[in-house]
Amino acid sequence: MSAVGLLAGFGADALLGDPRRGHPVAGFGAVAARVERGLIGGPAADAHRRGAGAVALLVGGAAAGAELAARAAERRRPREGRIVVLTVLTWFAL
């Protein structure tokens, strides 16, 4: 099932390219910059720990969001739900 989603995402990227407006990766970058400014600014002694916290927050939040989307899609369409979400996420990431 994962291979189908990955191949479909690759195909979607080849056919559709990047969205012109509201690209999710650009949005994630904007959020990451705000989190970084809010958490990492300050004394240098704690910068590594705050940086690790920012990464954990951002990556964990993205992973949790993807999992919630996959579960919601799976409830609507049990067979295809996760494939659709994986397809869309692969397209956005590429």
CSV table of C-alpha atoms in Angstrom, one decimal:
chain,number,residue,atom,x,y,z
A,1,MET,CA,0.0,0.0,0.0
A,2,SER,CA,2.8,2.4,0.8
A,3,ALA,CA,4.5,1.8,-2.5
A,4,VAL,CA,1.2,2.7,-4.3
A,5,GLY,CA,1.0,6.0,-2.4
A,6,LEU,CA,4.6,6.9,-3.0
A,7,LEU,CA,4.4,6.1,-6.7
A,8,ALA,CA,1.2,8.1,-7.0
A,9,GLY,CA,2.7,11.0,-5.2
A,10,PHE,CA,5.7,10.9,-7.5
A,11,GLY,CA,3.4,10.8,-10.5
A,12,ALA,CA,1.4,13.7,-9.2
A,13,ASP,CA,4.5,15.8,-8.8
A,14,ALA,CA,5.6,14.9,-12.3
A,15,LEU,CA,2.2,15.8,-13.7
A,16,LEU,CA,1.2,18.8,-11.6
A,17,GLY,CA,4.4,20.3,-10.2
A,18,ASP,CA,4.3,22.6,-7.2
A,19,PRO,CA,1.2,24.5,-6.2
A,20,ARG,CA,1.5,28.1,-7.2
A,21,ARG,CA,0.0,29.5,-4.0
A,22,GLY,CA,-0.2,28.1,-0.5
A,23,HIS,CA,2.5,25.5,-0.8
A,24,PRO,CA,2.5,23.4,2.5
A,25,VAL,CA,6.3,23.2,2.7
A,26,ALA,CA,6.5,27.0,2.5
A,27,GLY,CA,3.9,27.3,5.2
A,28,PHE,CA,5.8,24.8,7.4
A,29,GLY,CA,9.0,26.9,6.8
A,30,ALA,CA,7.2,30.1,8.0
A,31,VAL,CA,5.9,28.3,11.1
A,32,ALA,CA,9.4,26.9,11.8
A,33,ALA,CA,11.0,30.3,11.5
A,34,ARG,CA,8.5,31.7,14.1
A,35,VAL,CA,9.1,28.8,16.4
A,36,GLU,CA,12.8,29.1,16.0
A,37,ARG,CA,12.7,32.9,16.8
A,38,GLY,CA,10.5,32.2,19.8
A,39,LEU,CA,12.3,29.3,21.3
A,40,ILE,CA,16.0,29.6,20.3
A,41,GLY,CA,16.6,33.3,20.9
A,42,GLY,CA,18.2,34.0,24.2
A,43,PRO,CA,21.4,33.0,26.0
A,44,ALA,CA,23.7,30.8,24.0
A,45,ALA,CA,24.2,28.3,26.8
A,46,ASP,CA,20.7,26.9,26.3
A,47,ALA,CA,20.5,27.3,22.5
A,48,HIS,CA,21.1,23.6,21.7
A,49,ARG,CA,18.5,22.4,24.1
A,50,ARG,CA,15.9,24.9,22.9
A,51,GLY,CA,16.8,24.0,19.3
A,52,ALA,CA,16.2,20.3,20.0
A,53,GLY,CA,12.9,21.2,21.6
A,54,ALA,CA,11.9,23.3,18.5
A,55,VAL,CA,12.8,20.4,16.2
A,56,ALA,CA,10.9,17.9,18.3
A,57,LEU,CA,7.9,20.2,18.4
A,58,LEU,CA,7.9,20.9,14.6
A,59,VAL,CA,8.6,17.3,13.5
A,60,GLY,CA,6.3,15.8,16.1
A,61,GLY,CA,3.6,18.2,15.1
A,62,ALA,CA,3.9,17.4,11.4
A,63,ALA,CA,4.0,13.7,12.1
A,64,ALA,CA,0.9,13.9,14.4
A,65,GLY,CA,-0.9,16.0,11.8
A,66,ALA,CA,-0.2,13.5,9.0
A,67,GLU,CA,-1.3,10.6,11.3
A,68,LEU,CA,-4.6,12.4,12.1
A,69,ALA,CA,-5.2,13.1,8.5
A,70,ALA,CA,-4.5,9.4,7.6
A,71,ARG,CA,-6.9,8.2,10.3
A,72,ALA,CA,-9.6,10.6,9.2
A,73,ALA,CA,-9.3,9.5,5.6
A,74,GLU,CA,-9.2,5.9,6.6
A,75,ARG,CA,-12.5,6.2,8.5
A,76,ARG,CA,-14.1,7.7,5.3
A,77,ARG,CA,-12.6,5.2,2.9
A,78,PRO,CA,-11.0,2.3,4.8
A,79,ARG,CA,-9.1,0.8,1.8
A,80,GLU,CA,-7.9,4.0,0.1
A,81,GLY,CA,-7.6,6.5,2.9
A,82,ARG,CA,-4.0,6.2,3.9
A,83,ILE,CA,-2.9,5.8,0.2
A,84,VAL,CA,-4.6,9.2,-0.6
A,85,VAL,CA,-2.9,10.9,2.3
A,86,LEU,CA,0.5,9.4,1.5
A,87,THR,CA,0.0,10.4,-2.2
A,88,VAL,CA,-0.7,14.0,-1.2
A,89,LEU,CA,2.1,14.2,1.3
A,90,THR,CA,4.6,12.7,-1.2
A,91,TRP,CA,3.5,15.2,-3.8
A,92,PHE,CA,4.0,18.1,-1.5
A,93,ALA,CA,7.4,16.9,-0.2
A,94,LEU,CA,8.8,16.4,-3.7
